[in-house]
């Protein structure tokens, strides 16, 4: 489901125009991104939680040059699925 | 998490910014993520554009330890939802460290051993990737451990990076050059000294073209001109190494075959030789010119080219002086295959070939001044060879050229058909 399809489905759920829905969609994504950029974590009920974390610089092997490579410090987004979400995709198999 | 934003706060903020009721705002968020869950259920992956993509991954069963009583337990295989942020989100979050870039370190295989000793930080990082569910807990654990090792890294890295930058170009260049040397060195043995000196100078002057990359293609082109004519004969099989074994076989055949037709075909053979030799050198010149762009590679390629050409010329003289009889035998073989009626036609064809050859010789010198000298030399050589051995040398040459070239270029004489196919147009 790409963005257009998502917005169309959302507009049907909410009863808004697609243009209005697209604004809402973009604002939501922007707001969530701002949270993560400002080191704020948040969680979506029955889905999971997001937080940003500083990953230290580390060395890794570059196979092309056959040398070690220093990958710099980086702030990354991490996601942790909620228990409900985990159970959603595992109950059949257990 | 100190900076945790509760879902209620998120909804409140979102509703105020977008002039929505709290209920509507919550519905937007929940329905959006419900689409994600649906997609994950149907396709196994989903995405929120400009935010991130979710994918359902299978985690294999593994051993773990019960944190409460220390017993080993089996963590069964299960599915997990993995998240990968979009580039936009990644960059937005990473603004603080955006100016940092990965650097190559001078260390090589040794560094892997150093890793374990000098960098305790590496190990804790790998573990969280395995334990997806426990990521948050482990990340907390990592932070206290990481700062200490990070200091070591800072001390060690700057020196390594400087050294690395200096040495990088060498490392990059070294590998290709070595390969080229390996391929090119063998042909040197075939080269004759006298011809090398002559050929080198014009080659260097001419180099204007690009396309140095096609090293593999070039050697076949050399070979191309000669092998085309020689393909008609089946003599190729005996010529595995050099002219001597082939000569013996051909002489035997010669005795069986009548000698009457030899003269006609011998003429034929000489004329095509001129064409071939003339064609060769322009091609080689172009190739050589192309090669010069990369100084080291170009020198090696020039060496190979000169060696091949010189070797071919050397064979030409050798055959012409020693093995006229063998040449005659080959011609007789061709005649037998064709049938006598065709022989008369061949004589006509020979005349056409002669005309073509003359045209070629006239045209080519005008094209390039540098080429003229080489073409003249080759023409002289050809004439002398024709006079000395009035007939056959070219056929033998062709075969041997095929083999020799394939042997020098590919390392296996059996690959001569490649050369022949490439030259079919000629």
Coordinates of C-alpha atoms in Angstrom, one line a residue:
Chain A
X1 CA 0.0 0.0 0.0
X2 CA 1.7 3.2 -1.2
X3 CA 1.0 6.7 0.0
X4 CA -1.8 7.4 -2.4
X5 CA -3.6 4.3 -1.5
X6 CA -3.1 4.9 2.1
X7 CA -4.5 8.4 1.9
X8 CA -7.5 7.3 -0.1
X9 CA -8.3 4.7 2.5
X10 CA -7.8 7.1 5.3
X11 CA -10.1 9.7 3.7
X12 CA -12.8 7.1 3.5
X13 CA -12.3 6.2 7.1
X14 CA -12.3 9.8 8.3
X15 CA -14.8 11.3 5.9
X16 CA -12.3 14.1 4.9
X17 CA -11.3 15.1 1.4
X18 CA -8.1 13.5 0.1
X19 CA -6.3 16.7 0.1
X20 CA -7.1 17.4 3.7
X21 CA -6.2 13.8 4.5
X22 CA -2.9 14.2 2.8
X23 CA -2.1 17.2 4.9
X24 CA -3.0 15.3 8.0
X25 CA -0.8 12.4 6.9
X26 CA 2.1 14.7 6.2
X27 CA 1.7 16.5 9.5
X28 CA 1.6 13.3 11.4
X29 CA 4.7 12.0 9.8
X30 CA 6.4 15.3 10.4
X31 CA 5.4 15.4 14.0
X32 CA 6.6 11.8 14.7
X33 CA 9.9 12.6 13.0
X34 CA 10.3 15.7 15.1
X35 CA 9.8 13.6 18.2
X36 CA 12.5 11.2 17.2
X37 CA 14.8 13.9 16.1
X38 CA 14.4 15.6 19.5
X39 CA 15.2 12.3 21.4
X40 CA 11.6 11.8 22.4
X41 CA 10.2 8.4 22.3
X42 CA 6.6 7.5 21.7
X43 CA 4.5 4.5 21.4
X44 CA 1.5 3.6 19.3
X45 CA -1.0 1.4 21.1
X46 CA -1.2 -2.2 20.0
X47 CA 1.6 -1.5 17.5
X48 CA 4.9 -0.6 19.1
X49 CA 7.2 2.0 20.4
X50 CA 9.8 4.2 18.6
X51 CA 12.8 5.9 20.0
X52 CA 16.0 7.3 18.8
X53 CA 19.3 6.1 20.0
X54 CA 22.9 7.2 19.5
X55 CA 24.9 4.4 18.0
X56 CA 28.6 4.7 18.7
X57 CA 31.2 4.7 16.1
X58 CA 32.3 1.1 15.3
X59 CA 34.7 -0.7 13.0
X60 CA 33.6 -3.0 10.3
X61 CA 35.3 -4.8 7.4
X62 CA 35.0 -3.3 4.0
X63 CA 35.2 -6.2 1.6
X64 CA 35.9 -4.1 -1.5
X65 CA 39.1 -2.5 -0.1
X66 CA 39.8 -5.4 2.2
X67 CA 40.4 -3.0 5.0
X68 CA 38.7 -2.1 8.2
X69 CA 36.3 0.8 8.1
X70 CA 35.3 3.2 10.8
X71 CA 31.6 3.9 10.7
X72 CA 30.9 7.1 12.6
X73 CA 28.6 7.9 15.4
X74 CA 25.0 8.1 14.3
X75 CA 21.7 8.6 15.7
X76 CA 19.3 6.0 14.6
X77 CA 15.6 5.2 15.0
X78 CA 14.8 2.0 16.8
X79 CA 11.4 0.3 16.9
X80 CA 10.1 -2.2 19.3
X81 CA 7.0 -4.1 18.6
X82 CA 4.4 -4.3 21.2
X83 CA 3.4 -7.6 22.7
X84 CA 0.0 -7.3 21.1
X85 CA 1.6 -6.9 17.7
X86 CA 3.9 -9.8 18.3
X87 CA 1.0 -12.0 19.3
X88 CA -0.9 -11.0 16.2
X89 CA 1.7 -12.6 14.0
X90 CA 2.6 -15.5 16.1
X91 CA -0.6 -16.9 17.6
X92 CA -1.3 -19.1 14.5
X93 CA 2.1 -20.8 14.7
X94 CA 2.1 -21.4 18.4
Chain B
X1 CA 12.8 6.9 28.9
X2 CA 12.9 10.4 30.3
X3 CA 11.6 12.0 27.1
X4 CA 8.8 9.6 26.6
X5 CA 5.8 11.1 24.9
X6 CA 2.6 9.4 25.9
X7 CA 0.1 8.5 23.3
X8 CA -2.4 11.0 24.9
X9 CA 0.1 13.8 24.6
X10 CA 0.8 12.9 21.0
X11 CA -2.8 12.9 20.1
X12 CA -3.4 16.2 22.0
X13 CA -0.5 17.9 20.2
X14 CA -1.6 16.5 16.9
X15 CA -5.2 17.5 17.3
X16 CA -4.3 21.1 18.3
X17 CA -1.9 21.6 15.3
X18 CA -4.4 20.2 12.8
X19 CA -7.6 21.6 14.3
X20 CA -9.0 18.2 14.9
X21 CA -11.0 16.8 17.8
X22 CA -9.0 14.4 19.9
X23 CA -11.2 11.6 18.7
X24 CA -10.5 12.4 15.1
X25 CA -6.8 12.7 15.7
X26 CA -6.7 9.4 17.5
X27 CA -8.7 7.8 14.6
X28 CA -6.2 9.1 12.1
X29 CA -3.2 7.6 13.9
X30 CA -4.9 4.3 14.7
X31 CA -6.3 3.8 11.3
X32 CA -2.9 4.6 9.7
X33 CA -1.2 2.0 11.8
X34 CA -4.0 -0.5 11.3
X35 CA -3.3 -0.3 7.6
X36 CA 0.3 -1.1 8.4
X37 CA -0.8 -4.2 10.4
X38 CA -3.2 -5.2 7.6
X39 CA -0.4 -5.0 5.0
X40 CA 1.9 -6.9 7.2
X41 CA -0.7 -9.6 7.5
X42 CA -1.3 -9.8 3.8
X43 CA 2.1 -9.1 2.2
X44 CA 4.5 -9.4 5.1
X45 CA 5.7 -5.8 4.6
X46 CA 4.3 -2.4 4.8
X47 CA 5.4 1.2 4.8
X48 CA 4.5 4.7 5.9
X49 CA 5.9 6.9 3.2
X50 CA 8.6 9.3 4.5
X51 CA 8.6 7.6 7.9
X52 CA 9.6 4.0 7.6
X53 CA 8.9 0.6 6.3
X54 CA 7.9 -2.5 8.3
X55 CA 8.7 -6.0 7.4
X56 CA 7.8 -9.3 9.0
X57 CA 10.8 -11.4 9.6
X58 CA 11.3 -14.9 10.7
X59 CA 13.5 -15.4 13.7
X60 CA 15.0 -18.8 14.1
X61 CA 15.0 -20.7 17.3
X62 CA 18.0 -20.1 19.5
X63 CA 19.3 -20.7 23.0
X64 CA 18.8 -18.2 25.7
X65 CA 19.1 -17.9 29.4
X66 CA 16.2 -17.3 31.8
X67 CA 17.2 -14.1 33.5
X68 CA 15.4 -15.1 36.7
X69 CA 17.0 -18.4 37.5
X70 CA 19.9 -18.6 35.0
X71 CA 18.7 -21.7 33.3
X72 CA 19.2 -22.2 29.6
X73 CA 16.0 -22.1 27.7
X74 CA 15.1 -22.5 24.0
X75 CA 13.7 -19.4 22.5
X76 CA 11.4 -20.8 19.8
X77 CA 11.2 -19.6 16.3
X78 CA 8.8 -16.7 15.9
X79 CA 7.9 -13.8 13.6
X80 CA 8.9 -10.3 14.4
X81 CA 8.2 -6.9 12.9
X82 CA 11.3 -5.1 11.8
X83 CA 11.4 -1.4 11.2
X84 CA 13.6 0.4 8.7
X85 CA 13.4 4.2 8.7
X86 CA 13.1 6.0 5.4
X87 CA 16.0 8.0 4.3
X88 CA 14.2 11.3 5.0
X89 CA 13.6 10.2 8.6
X90 CA 17.1 8.8 9.0
X91 CA 18.7 12.1 7.9
X92 CA 16.3 14.2 9.9
X93 CA 17.1 12.3 13.1
X94 CA 20.8 12.2 12.3
X95 CA 21.3 15.9 11.8
X96 CA 23.5 16.1 14.8
X97 CA 26.1 13.8 13.3
X98 CA 25.4 14.5 9.6
X99 CA 28.9 15.8 9.0
X100 CA 30.6 12.6 9.9
X101 CA 31.5 10.1 7.2
X102 CA 32.8 6.6 7.2
X103 CA 36.6 6.3 6.9
X104 CA 38.8 3.5 5.7
X105 CA 41.3 2.4 8.3
X106 CA 44.8 1.2 7.4
X107 CA 44.3 -1.9 9.4
X108 CA 43.7 -5.1 7.5
X109 CA 43.0 -8.6 8.7
X110 CA 44.8 -7.9 12.0
X111 CA 42.1 -5.4 12.9
X112 CA 39.6 -8.2 13.3
X113 CA 41.7 -9.6 16.1
X114 CA 42.2 -6.2 17.6
X115 CA 38.5 -5.7 17.5
X116 CA 37.8 -8.2 20.1
X117 CA 40.6 -7.0 22.4
X118 CA 40.5 -3.2 21.9
X119 CA 36.8 -2.7 21.3
X120 CA 34.5 -4.2 23.8
X121 CA 31.8 -1.9 22.3
X122 CA 31.5 -4.0 19.3
X123 CA 30.3 -7.1 21.1
X124 CA 27.4 -5.5 23.0
X125 CA 26.2 -4.0 19.7
X126 CA 25.9 -7.3 18.0
X127 CA 23.9 -8.8 20.7
X128 CA 21.0 -6.4 20.6
X129 CA 20.4 -7.2 16.9
X130 CA 19.7 -10.8 17.9
X131 CA 17.4 -9.9 20.7
X132 CA 14.8 -7.8 19.1
X133 CA 12.3 -8.0 21.9
X134 CA 14.8 -7.0 24.5
X135 CA 16.3 -4.2 22.5
X136 CA 15.4 -1.4 24.9
X137 CA 16.8 -3.2 27.9
X138 CA 20.0 -4.0 26.2
X139 CA 20.5 -0.6 24.8
X140 CA 20.3 0.7 28.3
X141 CA 23.0 -1.8 29.2
X142 CA 25.1 -0.7 26.3
X143 CA 25.3 2.9 27.2
X144 CA 27.3 2.5 30.4
X145 CA 29.8 0.2 28.8
X146 CA 30.1 2.1 25.5
X147 CA 31.6 5.4 26.8
X148 CA 34.8 3.8 28.1
X149 CA 35.7 1.9 24.9
X150 CA 34.7 4.9 22.8
X151 CA 37.6 6.8 24.3
X152 CA 40.0 4.2 23.2
X153 CA 38.5 4.3 19.8
X154 CA 39.0 8.1 19.6
X155 CA 42.6 7.8 20.6
X156 CA 43.4 5.0 18.1
X157 CA 41.4 6.2 15.2
X158 CA 42.9 9.5 14.2
X159 CA 46.3 8.0 13.5
X160 CA 44.8 5.1 11.6
X161 CA 42.7 7.4 9.5
X162 CA 45.7 9.5 8.4
X163 CA 47.8 6.6 7.5
X164 CA 44.9 5.0 5.7
X165 CA 44.2 8.0 3.5
X166 CA 47.8 8.0 2.3
X167 CA 47.8 4.3 1.6
X168 CA 44.4 4.0 0.0
X169 CA 45.4 4.8 -3.6
X170 CA 48.1 2.3 -3.5
X171 CA 45.9 -0.4 -2.3
X172 CA 43.4 0.4 -5.0
X173 CA 45.9 0.6 -7.8
X174 CA 47.9 -2.4 -6.7
X175 CA 45.4 -5.1 -7.3
X176 CA 44.5 -4.3 -11.0
X177 CA 48.2 -3.7 -12.0
X178 CA 49.2 -7.0 -10.6
X179 CA 46.5 -8.8 -12.6
X180 CA 47.6 -7.1 -15.7
X181 CA 51.2 -8.1 -15.2
X182 CA 50.3 -11.7 -14.8
X183 CA 48.4 -11.8 -18.0
X184 CA 50.8 -9.9 -20.0
X185 CA 54.1 -11.3 -19.0
X186 CA 53.9 -14.7 -20.8
X187 CA 53.7 -13.2 -24.4
X188 CA 57.1 -11.5 -23.8
X189 CA 58.9 -14.8 -24.4
X190 CA 57.6 -15.0 -28.0
X191 CA 58.7 -11.5 -28.9
X192 CA 61.8 -10.9 -31.0
X193 CA 64.1 -8.0 -30.1
X194 CA 64.6 -6.5 -33.5
X195 CA 60.9 -6.0 -34.2
X196 CA 60.1 -4.6 -30.7
X197 CA 62.3 -1.6 -31.1
X198 CA 60.7 -0.7 -34.4
X199 CA 57.1 -1.2 -33.3
X200 CA 57.4 0.6 -30.0
X201 CA 58.1 4.1 -31.3
X202 CA 55.2 4.5 -33.6
X203 CA 52.8 2.9 -31.1
X204 CA 53.6 5.5 -28.5
X205 CA 53.2 8.4 -30.9
X206 CA 49.9 7.3 -32.2
X207 CA 48.1 6.8 -28.9
X208 CA 45.1 9.1 -29.0
X209 CA 42.1 6.8 -28.6
X210 CA 40.3 5.9 -25.4
X211 CA 38.8 2.5 -24.5
X212 CA 41.7 1.1 -22.6
X213 CA 39.4 -1.0 -20.6
X214 CA 38.9 -3.7 -23.3
X215 CA 42.0 -5.5 -22.6
X216 CA 40.5 -8.9 -23.2
X217 CA 39.0 -7.9 -26.5
X218 CA 42.1 -6.5 -28.0
X219 CA 44.2 -9.6 -28.1
X220 CA 41.6 -11.4 -30.1
X221 CA 41.6 -8.6 -32.6
X222 CA 45.3 -9.2 -33.2
X223 CA 44.7 -12.7 -33.9
X224 CA 41.7 -12.1 -36.0
X225 CA 43.2 -11.1 -39.2
X226 CA 45.4 -14.2 -39.6
X227 CA 43.1 -16.9 -38.4
X228 CA 40.3 -16.1 -40.8
X229 CA 41.9 -17.5 -43.9
X230 CA 43.6 -20.4 -42.1
X231 CA 40.4 -21.7 -40.8
X232 CA 39.5 -23.6 -43.9
X233 CA 42.2 -26.1 -43.3
X234 CA 41.8 -28.9 -40.8
X235 CA 45.5 -28.7 -40.0
X236 CA 44.9 -26.9 -36.7
X237 CA 44.8 -30.0 -34.5
X238 CA 48.5 -31.0 -35.0
X239 CA 49.8 -27.5 -34.4
X240 CA 49.4 -27.7 -30.6
X241 CA 52.9 -26.3 -29.9
X242 CA 54.9 -25.1 -32.8
X243 CA 55.6 -25.4 -36.5
X244 CA 57.7 -28.5 -36.4
X245 CA 55.0 -31.1 -35.5
X246 CA 52.6 -29.5 -38.0
X247 CA 55.2 -29.6 -40.7
X248 CA 55.7 -33.3 -40.4
X249 CA 52.0 -34.0 -40.7
X250 CA 51.6 -31.8 -43.7
X251 CA 54.6 -33.3 -45.5
X252 CA 53.0 -36.7 -45.2
X253 CA 49.9 -35.4 -46.7
X254 CA 51.7 -33.7 -49.4
X255 CA 53.2 -36.9 -50.8
X256 CA 49.8 -38.4 -51.1
X257 CA 48.4 -35.4 -52.9
X258 CA 49.3 -34.4 -56.4
X259 CA 51.7 -31.4 -56.7
X260 CA 50.2 -29.9 -59.8
X261 CA 47.7 -27.6 -58.1
X262 CA 50.2 -26.3 -55.6
X263 CA 51.4 -23.4 -57.7
X264 CA 47.9 -21.8 -58.0
X265 CA 47.1 -22.1 -54.4
X266 CA 50.5 -21.0 -53.4
X267 CA 49.8 -17.7 -55.1
X268 CA 46.5 -17.5 -53.4
X269 CA 48.1 -18.0 -50.1
X270 CA 50.7 -15.2 -50.6
X271 CA 48.1 -12.6 -51.6
X272 CA 45.9 -13.1 -48.6
X273 CA 48.9 -12.8 -46.4
X274 CA 49.4 -9.3 -47.5
X275 CA 45.9 -8.4 -46.7
X276 CA 46.2 -9.9 -43.3
X277 CA 49.4 -8.3 -42.4
X278 CA 48.2 -4.9 -43.6
X279 CA 45.0 -5.2 -41.7
X280 CA 46.8 -6.2 -38.6
X281 CA 48.9 -3.2 -38.0
X282 CA 46.2 -0.5 -38.2
X283 CA 44.2 -2.5 -35.7
X284 CA 47.2 -2.9 -33.4
X285 CA 47.9 0.7 -33.7
X286 CA 44.5 1.7 -32.6
X287 CA 44.7 -0.7 -29.7
X288 CA 48.1 0.6 -28.7
X289 CA 46.9 4.1 -28.9
X290 CA 44.0 3.3 -26.7
X291 CA 46.2 1.7 -24.1
X292 CA 48.5 4.6 -23.4
X293 CA 46.0 6.4 -21.3
X294 CA 46.9 4.4 -18.3
X295 CA 50.7 4.6 -18.2
X296 CA 51.4 1.3 -16.5
X297 CA 48.8 -0.7 -18.2
X298 CA 49.5 0.8 -21.5
X299 CA 53.2 -0.2 -21.3
X300 CA 52.3 -3.8 -20.4
X301 CA 49.8 -3.9 -23.3
X302 CA 52.3 -2.5 -25.7
X303 CA 54.7 -5.2 -24.7
X304 CA 52.1 -7.9 -25.4
X305 CA 51.1 -6.4 -28.7
X306 CA 54.7 -6.1 -29.9
X307 CA 55.5 -9.6 -28.7
X308 CA 52.5 -11.0 -30.6
X309 CA 53.3 -9.2 -33.8
X310 CA 57.0 -9.9 -33.7
X311 CA 56.3 -13.6 -33.0
X312 CA 54.0 -13.8 -36.0
X313 CA 56.5 -12.2 -38.3
X314 CA 59.2 -14.4 -37.0
X315 CA 57.1 -17.5 -37.7
X316 CA 56.5 -16.1 -41.2
X317 CA 60.1 -16.0 -42.0
X318 CA 60.8 -19.3 -40.4
X319 CA 58.1 -21.0 -42.3
X320 CA 58.9 -19.4 -45.6
X321 CA 62.6 -20.4 -45.4
X322 CA 62.3 -23.9 -44.0
X323 CA 58.9 -25.3 -44.8
X324 CA 57.9 -24.5 -48.4
X325 CA 57.1 -28.1 -48.9
X326 CA 54.7 -28.1 -46.1
X327 CA 53.0 -25.1 -47.5
X328 CA 52.6 -26.8 -50.8
X329 CA 51.0 -29.7 -49.0
X330 CA 48.5 -27.5 -47.4
X331 CA 47.6 -25.9 -50.7
X332 CA 47.1 -29.4 -52.2
X333 CA 44.8 -30.3 -49.3
X334 CA 42.7 -27.2 -50.0
X335 CA 42.6 -28.1 -53.7
X336 CA 41.5 -31.6 -53.0
X337 CA 38.7 -30.4 -50.8
X338 CA 37.5 -27.8 -53.3
X339 CA 37.7 -30.0 -56.4
X340 CA 39.7 -29.2 -59.6
X341 CA 36.9 -27.2 -61.2
X342 CA 37.0 -24.8 -58.4
X343 CA 40.7 -24.3 -58.8
X344 CA 40.3 -22.3 -62.0
X345 CA 37.8 -20.1 -60.1
X346 CA 40.3 -19.8 -57.3
X347 CA 42.8 -18.5 -59.7
X348 CA 40.4 -15.7 -60.7
X349 CA 39.7 -15.1 -57.0
X350 CA 43.4 -14.8 -56.5
X351 CA 43.5 -12.0 -59.0
X352 CA 40.7 -10.2 -57.2
X353 CA 42.6 -10.6 -54.0
X354 CA 45.6 -9.1 -55.5
X355 CA 43.6 -6.1 -56.7
X356 CA 42.1 -5.7 -53.2
X357 CA 45.5 -6.0 -51.7
X358 CA 46.9 -3.2 -53.8
X359 CA 44.0 -1.0 -53.0
X360 CA 44.4 -1.7 -49.3
X361 CA 48.1 -0.8 -49.5
X362 CA 47.4 2.4 -51.3
X363 CA 44.6 3.5 -49.0
X364 CA 46.0 2.7 -45.7
X365 CA 49.2 4.7 -45.8
X366 CA 47.2 7.8 -46.7
X367 CA 45.1 7.4 -43.6
X368 CA 47.7 7.8 -41.0
X369 CA 51.2 9.1 -41.4
X370 CA 52.6 7.1 -38.6
X371 CA 51.1 3.9 -40.0
X372 CA 52.8 4.4 -43.3
X373 CA 56.2 3.6 -41.9
X374 CA 55.0 0.3 -40.4
X375 CA 53.0 -0.6 -43.4
X376 CA 56.0 -0.1 -45.7
X377 CA 58.1 -2.2 -43.4
X378 CA 55.5 -4.9 -43.4
X379 CA 55.1 -4.7 -47.2
X380 CA 58.8 -5.1 -47.6
X381 CA 58.9 -8.0 -45.3
X382 CA 56.0 -9.6 -47.1
X383 CA 57.6 -9.1 -50.5
X384 CA 60.8 -10.6 -49.3
X385 CA 59.0 -13.5 -47.8
X386 CA 57.0 -14.0 -51.0
X387 CA 60.2 -14.0 -53.1
X388 CA 62.0 -16.4 -50.8
X389 CA 59.1 -18.8 -50.4
X390 CA 57.0 -17.9 -53.4
X391 CA 53.8 -19.6 -52.2
X392 CA 52.5 -21.1 -49.1
X393 CA 53.8 -19.5 -45.9
X394 CA 50.6 -17.7 -45.2
X395 CA 48.4 -20.7 -44.7
X396 CA 50.7 -22.2 -42.2
X397 CA 51.0 -18.9 -40.6
X398 CA 47.4 -18.6 -40.2
X399 CA 47.0 -21.8 -38.4
X400 CA 49.9 -21.2 -36.2
X401 CA 48.9 -17.7 -35.6
X402 CA 45.6 -18.9 -34.4
X403 CA 47.2 -21.3 -32.1
X404 CA 50.0 -19.1 -31.0
X405 CA 47.8 -16.1 -30.5
X406 CA 45.3 -18.1 -28.6
X407 CA 48.0 -19.7 -26.6
X408 CA 49.7 -16.4 -25.8
X409 CA 46.4 -14.5 -25.1
X410 CA 44.3 -17.1 -23.6
X411 CA 46.9 -19.5 -22.4
X412 CA 45.1 -22.3 -24.3
X413 CA 45.6 -22.9 -28.0
X414 CA 42.2 -24.7 -28.1
X415 CA 40.5 -21.4 -27.8
X416 CA 41.4 -20.4 -31.4
X417 CA 37.8 -20.6 -32.6
X418 CA 37.0 -17.5 -30.6
X419 CA 39.5 -15.6 -32.6
X420 CA 38.2 -17.0 -35.8
X421 CA 34.6 -16.0 -35.0
X422 CA 35.6 -12.5 -34.1
X423 CA 37.4 -12.1 -37.4
X424 CA 34.7 -13.6 -39.7
X425 CA 33.9 -10.3 -41.2
X426 CA 37.4 -10.1 -42.6

